Coordinates of C-alpha atoms in Angstrom, one line a residue:
M1 CA 0.0 0.0 0.0
R2 CA 1.3 3.5 -0.9
V3 CA 2.5 5.6 2.0
T4 CA 0.6 8.8 2.3
I5 CA 1.4 12.2 3.7
A6 CA -1.1 11.4 6.5
D7 CA 0.9 8.3 7.4
V8 CA 4.1 10.4 7.6
A9 CA 2.4 13.0 9.8
R10 CA 1.0 10.4 12.1
R11 CA 4.3 8.6 12.6
A12 CA 6.2 11.9 13.1
R13 CA 3.5 13.2 15.4
V14 CA 2.9 16.4 13.4
S15 CA 0.3 17.8 11.1
K16 CA 0.1 17.2 7.3
A17 CA 0.8 20.9 6.9
T18 CA 4.1 20.5 8.8
V19 CA 5.1 17.6 6.6
S20 CA 4.3 19.8 3.5
R21 CA 6.4 22.6 4.9
V22 CA 9.4 20.3 5.4
L23 CA 9.0 18.8 1.9
N24 CA 9.1 22.3 0.4
N25 CA 11.8 23.7 2.6
R26 CA 9.5 26.4 3.8
G27 CA 11.8 27.2 6.8
E28 CA 8.8 27.5 9.2
V29 CA 9.6 24.3 11.2
D30 CA 12.1 24.0 14.0
A31 CA 15.2 21.9 13.3
A32 CA 14.3 19.0 15.6
T33 CA 10.9 18.5 14.1
A34 CA 12.2 18.8 10.5
I35 CA 14.8 16.1 11.3
R36 CA 12.1 13.8 12.8
V37 CA 9.9 14.3 9.7
R38 CA 12.7 13.5 7.3
E39 CA 13.7 10.4 9.2
V40 CA 10.1 9.1 8.9
I41 CA 10.1 10.0 5.2
A42 CA 13.3 8.0 4.7
A43 CA 12.1 5.1 6.8
T44 CA 8.8 4.8 5.0
G45 CA 10.0 5.5 1.5
Y46 CA 7.3 8.2 1.1
T47 CA 7.2 10.0 -2.3
P48 CA 5.0 13.0 -2.6
S49 CA 2.4 12.7 -5.4
A50 CA 2.2 15.3 -8.2
G51 CA -1.1 16.5 -6.8
A52 CA 0.4 17.1 -3.4
V53 CA 3.3 19.0 -4.9
G54 CA 0.9 21.0 -6.9
L55 CA -1.1 22.0 -3.9
A56 CA 2.0 22.9 -2.0
T57 CA 3.7 24.9 -4.7
G58 CA 0.9 26.1 -6.9
R59 CA 2.4 24.1 -9.8
T60 CA 1.0 21.0 -11.5
R61 CA 4.2 20.4 -13.6
T62 CA 1.8 19.7 -16.5
I63 CA 1.6 21.5 -19.8
G64 CA -1.8 21.6 -21.6
I65 CA -1.6 21.4 -25.4
L66 CA -4.5 22.1 -27.8
V67 CA -4.2 20.6 -31.3
P68 CA -6.5 20.4 -34.3
D69 CA -6.6 16.6 -34.3
L70 CA -4.4 13.6 -33.7
A71 CA -4.6 12.1 -37.2
S72 CA -2.0 14.4 -38.8
P73 CA 1.5 13.0 -38.9
W74 CA 2.8 16.6 -38.6
T75 CA 0.9 17.1 -35.4
A76 CA 2.1 13.8 -34.0
A77 CA 5.7 14.9 -34.7
V78 CA 5.1 18.3 -33.0
L79 CA 3.7 16.4 -30.0
Q80 CA 6.8 14.2 -29.9
G81 CA 9.1 17.2 -29.9
V82 CA 7.1 18.8 -27.1
A83 CA 7.0 15.6 -25.0
D84 CA 10.8 15.0 -25.4
V85 CA 11.6 18.4 -23.8
L86 CA 8.9 18.2 -21.1
E87 CA 9.9 14.7 -20.0
E88 CA 13.5 15.8 -19.8
H89 CA 12.4 18.4 -17.3
G90 CA 10.0 16.3 -15.3
Y91 CA 6.8 17.8 -16.8
G92 CA 3.7 15.9 -18.0
L93 CA 1.5 16.7 -21.0
L94 CA -2.3 17.0 -21.2
V95 CA -3.6 16.9 -24.8
S96 CA -6.9 18.3 -26.1
T97 CA -8.2 18.6 -29.6
T98 CA -10.4 21.2 -31.4
H99 CA -11.9 18.9 -34.1
R100 CA -15.2 18.8 -32.2
G101 CA -15.6 22.5 -32.5
P102 CA -17.0 24.8 -29.7
D103 CA -17.6 21.9 -27.3
A104 CA -14.0 21.0 -27.4
L105 CA -12.9 24.6 -26.7
T106 CA -15.4 24.7 -23.8
R107 CA -13.9 21.6 -22.2
F108 CA -10.4 23.1 -22.7
A109 CA -11.5 26.3 -21.1
R110 CA -12.8 24.4 -18.1
R111 CA -9.3 22.8 -17.7
V112 CA -7.8 26.3 -17.9
S113 CA -10.2 27.7 -15.2
G114 CA -9.6 24.6 -13.1
K115 CA -5.8 25.2 -13.2
S116 CA -5.2 21.7 -14.5
F117 CA -1.9 22.8 -16.0
D118 CA 0.8 25.5 -15.6
A119 CA 1.0 26.7 -19.2
S120 CA -0.5 26.0 -22.6
L121 CA 0.7 25.3 -26.1
L122 CA -1.8 26.0 -28.9
V123 CA -1.1 24.3 -32.2
E124 CA -2.7 26.1 -35.2
P125 CA -5.5 27.5 -33.0
P126 CA -8.9 28.3 -34.5
D127 CA -9.7 31.9 -35.4
Q128 CA -11.5 32.8 -32.3
P129 CA -9.9 36.0 -31.0
S130 CA -12.3 36.3 -28.0
Y131 CA -11.4 32.8 -26.9
L132 CA -7.7 33.6 -27.1
A133 CA -8.2 36.9 -25.3
E134 CA -9.9 35.0 -22.4
L135 CA -6.9 32.6 -22.2
H136 CA -4.5 35.6 -22.1
A137 CA -6.6 37.4 -19.5
S138 CA -6.5 34.3 -17.2
G139 CA -2.8 34.8 -16.8
L140 CA -2.0 31.5 -18.3
P141 CA 1.5 31.4 -20.0
I142 CA 0.8 30.5 -23.7
A143 CA 3.0 29.7 -26.7
V144 CA 1.5 29.3 -30.1
V145 CA 2.7 27.0 -32.9
D146 CA 2.2 28.2 -36.5
D147 CA 0.1 31.2 -36.0
R148 CA 1.3 34.8 -36.6
R149 CA -1.6 36.6 -34.9
E150 CA -0.4 39.7 -33.1
H151 CA -1.6 39.3 -29.5
P152 CA 0.1 40.5 -26.3
G153 CA 1.8 37.8 -24.4
F154 CA 1.6 35.1 -27.1
A155 CA 4.9 33.7 -28.0
C156 CA 5.0 32.1 -31.5
V157 CA 7.0 29.4 -33.2
V158 CA 6.2 29.4 -36.8
A159 CA 7.4 27.6 -40.0
D160 CA 8.0 29.9 -43.0
H161 CA 4.9 28.8 -44.9
R162 CA 4.9 31.5 -47.5
A163 CA 8.5 30.8 -48.5
G164 CA 7.9 27.1 -48.6
A165 CA 4.8 27.4 -50.8
G166 CA 6.6 29.9 -53.0
A167 CA 9.4 27.4 -53.5
A168 CA 6.9 24.7 -54.5
A169 CA 5.3 27.1 -57.0
R170 CA 8.6 28.0 -58.6
H171 CA 9.6 24.4 -58.9
L172 CA 6.4 23.6 -60.8
L173 CA 6.8 26.7 -63.0
A174 CA 10.3 25.6 -63.8
A175 CA 8.9 22.3 -64.9
G176 CA 6.5 24.0 -67.3
R177 CA 3.4 23.5 -65.1
T178 CA 1.0 26.4 -65.7
R179 CA -2.4 25.1 -64.5
P180 CA -2.2 24.1 -60.8
L181 CA -4.9 22.8 -58.6
V182 CA -4.5 23.8 -55.0
L183 CA -6.0 21.6 -52.3
A184 CA -6.2 24.0 -49.4
T185 CA -6.9 23.2 -45.8
G186 CA -8.3 26.7 -45.0
G187 CA -9.2 28.3 -41.6
T188 CA -5.8 29.0 -40.2
R189 CA -3.3 31.8 -40.7
C190 CA -0.6 29.4 -41.9
A191 CA -3.0 28.0 -44.6
R192 CA -3.6 31.5 -45.8
E193 CA 0.2 32.1 -46.0
R194 CA 0.6 29.0 -48.1
D195 CA -2.1 30.2 -50.4
A196 CA -0.5 33.6 -50.7
G197 CA 3.1 32.3 -51.2
F198 CA 2.0 29.8 -53.9
A199 CA -0.4 32.3 -55.7
E200 CA 2.2 35.1 -55.8
A201 CA 4.6 33.1 -57.9
F202 CA 1.9 32.0 -60.4
T203 CA 0.3 35.4 -60.6
A204 CA 3.7 37.0 -61.3
A205 CA 4.2 34.5 -64.1
G206 CA 0.7 35.4 -65.6
H207 CA -1.1 32.2 -64.6
R208 CA -4.3 31.5 -62.7
V209 CA -4.6 29.0 -59.8
T210 CA -7.6 26.7 -59.4
H211 CA -8.4 26.5 -55.7
R212 CA -10.4 23.9 -53.8
V213 CA -10.9 24.0 -50.0
L214 CA -10.7 20.5 -48.4
P215 CA -13.3 19.6 -45.8
A216 CA -10.5 18.0 -43.8
A217 CA -6.7 17.5 -44.2
T218 CA -7.0 13.8 -44.8
R219 CA -6.0 11.3 -47.5
E220 CA -9.7 10.5 -48.2
S221 CA -10.5 14.2 -48.6
G222 CA -7.6 14.8 -51.0
A223 CA -8.7 11.8 -53.1
T224 CA -12.4 12.8 -53.2
T225 CA -11.7 16.5 -54.0
T226 CA -9.3 15.6 -56.7
A227 CA -11.7 13.1 -58.2
D228 CA -14.5 15.6 -58.1
A229 CA -12.3 18.2 -59.9
L230 CA -11.5 15.6 -62.6
A231 CA -15.2 14.7 -63.0
A232 CA -16.1 18.4 -63.3
G233 CA -13.8 18.8 -66.2
A234 CA -11.2 20.9 -64.4
T235 CA -8.0 21.1 -66.4
F236 CA -4.9 21.0 -64.3
D237 CA -1.3 19.8 -64.9
S238 CA -0.2 19.9 -61.2
V239 CA -1.6 19.6 -57.7
F240 CA -0.3 21.5 -54.7
A241 CA -1.8 20.2 -51.4
H242 CA -1.5 22.1 -48.1
A243 CA -0.5 18.8 -46.4
D244 CA 1.0 15.5 -47.3
L245 CA -2.1 13.4 -46.5
P246 CA -4.3 15.2 -49.1
A247 CA -1.4 15.0 -51.6
L248 CA -1.3 11.2 -51.1
G249 CA -5.1 11.2 -51.7
A250 CA -4.5 13.2 -54.9
L251 CA -2.1 10.5 -56.0
D252 CA -4.7 7.8 -55.4
A253 CA -7.4 9.7 -57.4
L254 CA -5.1 10.4 -60.3
R255 CA -4.0 6.8 -60.4
A256 CA -7.6 5.6 -60.4
A257 CA -8.4 8.0 -63.3
G258 CA -5.5 6.7 -65.4
R259 CA -3.4 9.9 -65.0
R260 CA 0.3 9.4 -64.8
V261 CA 2.4 11.2 -62.1
P262 CA 4.4 13.2 -62.9
E263 CA 4.1 12.9 -66.7
D264 CA 0.4 14.1 -66.8
V265 CA 0.0 15.7 -63.4
A266 CA 2.8 16.7 -61.0
V267 CA 2.0 16.5 -57.2
V268 CA 3.5 18.5 -54.4
G269 CA 2.6 18.2 -50.7
F270 CA 3.6 20.1 -47.5
D271 CA 5.1 18.8 -44.3
D272 CA 7.5 16.1 -45.4
S273 CA 6.0 13.4 -43.2
D274 CA 7.4 9.9 -43.1
L275 CA 4.6 8.8 -45.5
A276 CA 6.0 11.0 -48.2
T277 CA 9.0 8.8 -48.8
H278 CA 6.9 5.7 -49.1
A279 CA 4.4 7.1 -51.6
D280 CA 4.1 5.8 -55.1
P281 CA 5.8 7.7 -56.6
P282 CA 7.8 9.3 -53.7
L283 CA 6.2 12.7 -52.9
T284 CA 7.9 16.0 -53.6
T285 CA 6.9 18.1 -50.6
V286 CA 7.8 21.2 -48.4
R287 CA 9.6 20.2 -45.2
R288 CA 8.7 22.0 -42.0
P289 CA 10.6 20.4 -39.2
A290 CA 7.8 19.5 -36.9
R291 CA 9.8 18.0 -34.0
S292 CA 12.1 21.1 -33.9
V293 CA 9.1 23.3 -33.8
G294 CA 7.6 21.4 -30.9
E295 CA 10.9 21.4 -29.0
A296 CA 11.3 25.2 -29.5
A297 CA 7.8 25.9 -28.3
A298 CA 8.2 23.7 -25.2
R299 CA 11.5 25.3 -24.3
M300 CA 9.9 28.8 -24.6
L301 CA 7.1 27.8 -22.1
L302 CA 9.5 26.2 -19.6
A303 CA 11.8 29.3 -19.7
N304 CA 8.8 31.5 -19.1
L305 CA 7.7 29.4 -16.1
E306 CA 11.2 29.9 -14.7
G307 CA 10.7 33.7 -14.9
N308 CA 12.1 34.6 -18.3
P309 CA 10.1 36.8 -20.6
F310 CA 8.7 35.5 -23.8
P311 CA 10.4 36.7 -27.0
T312 CA 8.5 39.6 -28.6
D313 CA 9.0 38.4 -32.2
P314 CA 8.0 35.0 -33.6
V315 CA 10.6 32.4 -33.8
V316 CA 10.7 31.5 -37.5
V317 CA 11.8 28.0 -38.5
P318 CA 12.9 27.7 -42.2
T319 CA 11.1 25.4 -44.6
E320 CA 12.7 23.4 -47.4
L321 CA 11.5 22.0 -50.7
V322 CA 12.3 18.3 -50.9
V323 CA 12.3 17.2 -54.5
R324 CA 11.4 13.5 -55.2
T325 CA 9.7 12.0 -58.2
S326 CA 6.1 13.1 -58.0
A327 CA 7.0 16.5 -59.4

């Protein structure tokens, strides 16, 4: 049976509050009593629970993270980067998703008000300024991944989406592709930056871009949207997807329609997930280093919890076009 703080207090003939003061070196206990309490702790092997430490120190040693969903390989890699840093420093991670809409945000807000974690990391948060303002007003330390919104107290770690999408566009243009179909995720600032970076290059070259917004950033959605565009008679010689999963879906739809990749239609994704190298053909894509982004965001939060101010400017992580055989 686990030894409790009440067991220690009873054996040391003191109150639980006194045991807590000794554990946290509060300096409010006389030396003889403190020695007796520590002897009992050593004899019983008592280890304070995270909850007990949280009550005594006001810290839970837990970070709350809010992500769009858990299906995205990129999100999973960000989470791994965050977890690596937190575990190294003895912190836990409490994950929530936004894919259920307002109800999910309400549940997350309850966790914030209940002080279930010491700080929060928001990954591609939804465009709800009032919700973000409430989080900021609560005094919760926050870092944001992949969102450039200007908001006081919000530290940002962002990939250079505009530059990455621009590199993808220039690659397609250099290959003679002039009629691109963009499979856009929509709804977030980073998605709009990818749209802008890609469209700028084609507009400057005098070409129009066909744009379809995906209902979800999934392989199935990419396949269905591409198949629908083909069935509607859309003429395109290339596909640029905002994420690798929809790009893989585009490959599926093109193959089913008898279109050769890249001879008939070139395909470019975004993220450079592990799936990209195993695609048929291997996927040309824009690499945004997810694990590095997660690590940087976690370090920013921990530094802030130690009393260091957040950086005032976004931390920008470079992207890189990785050319394979799909484009």
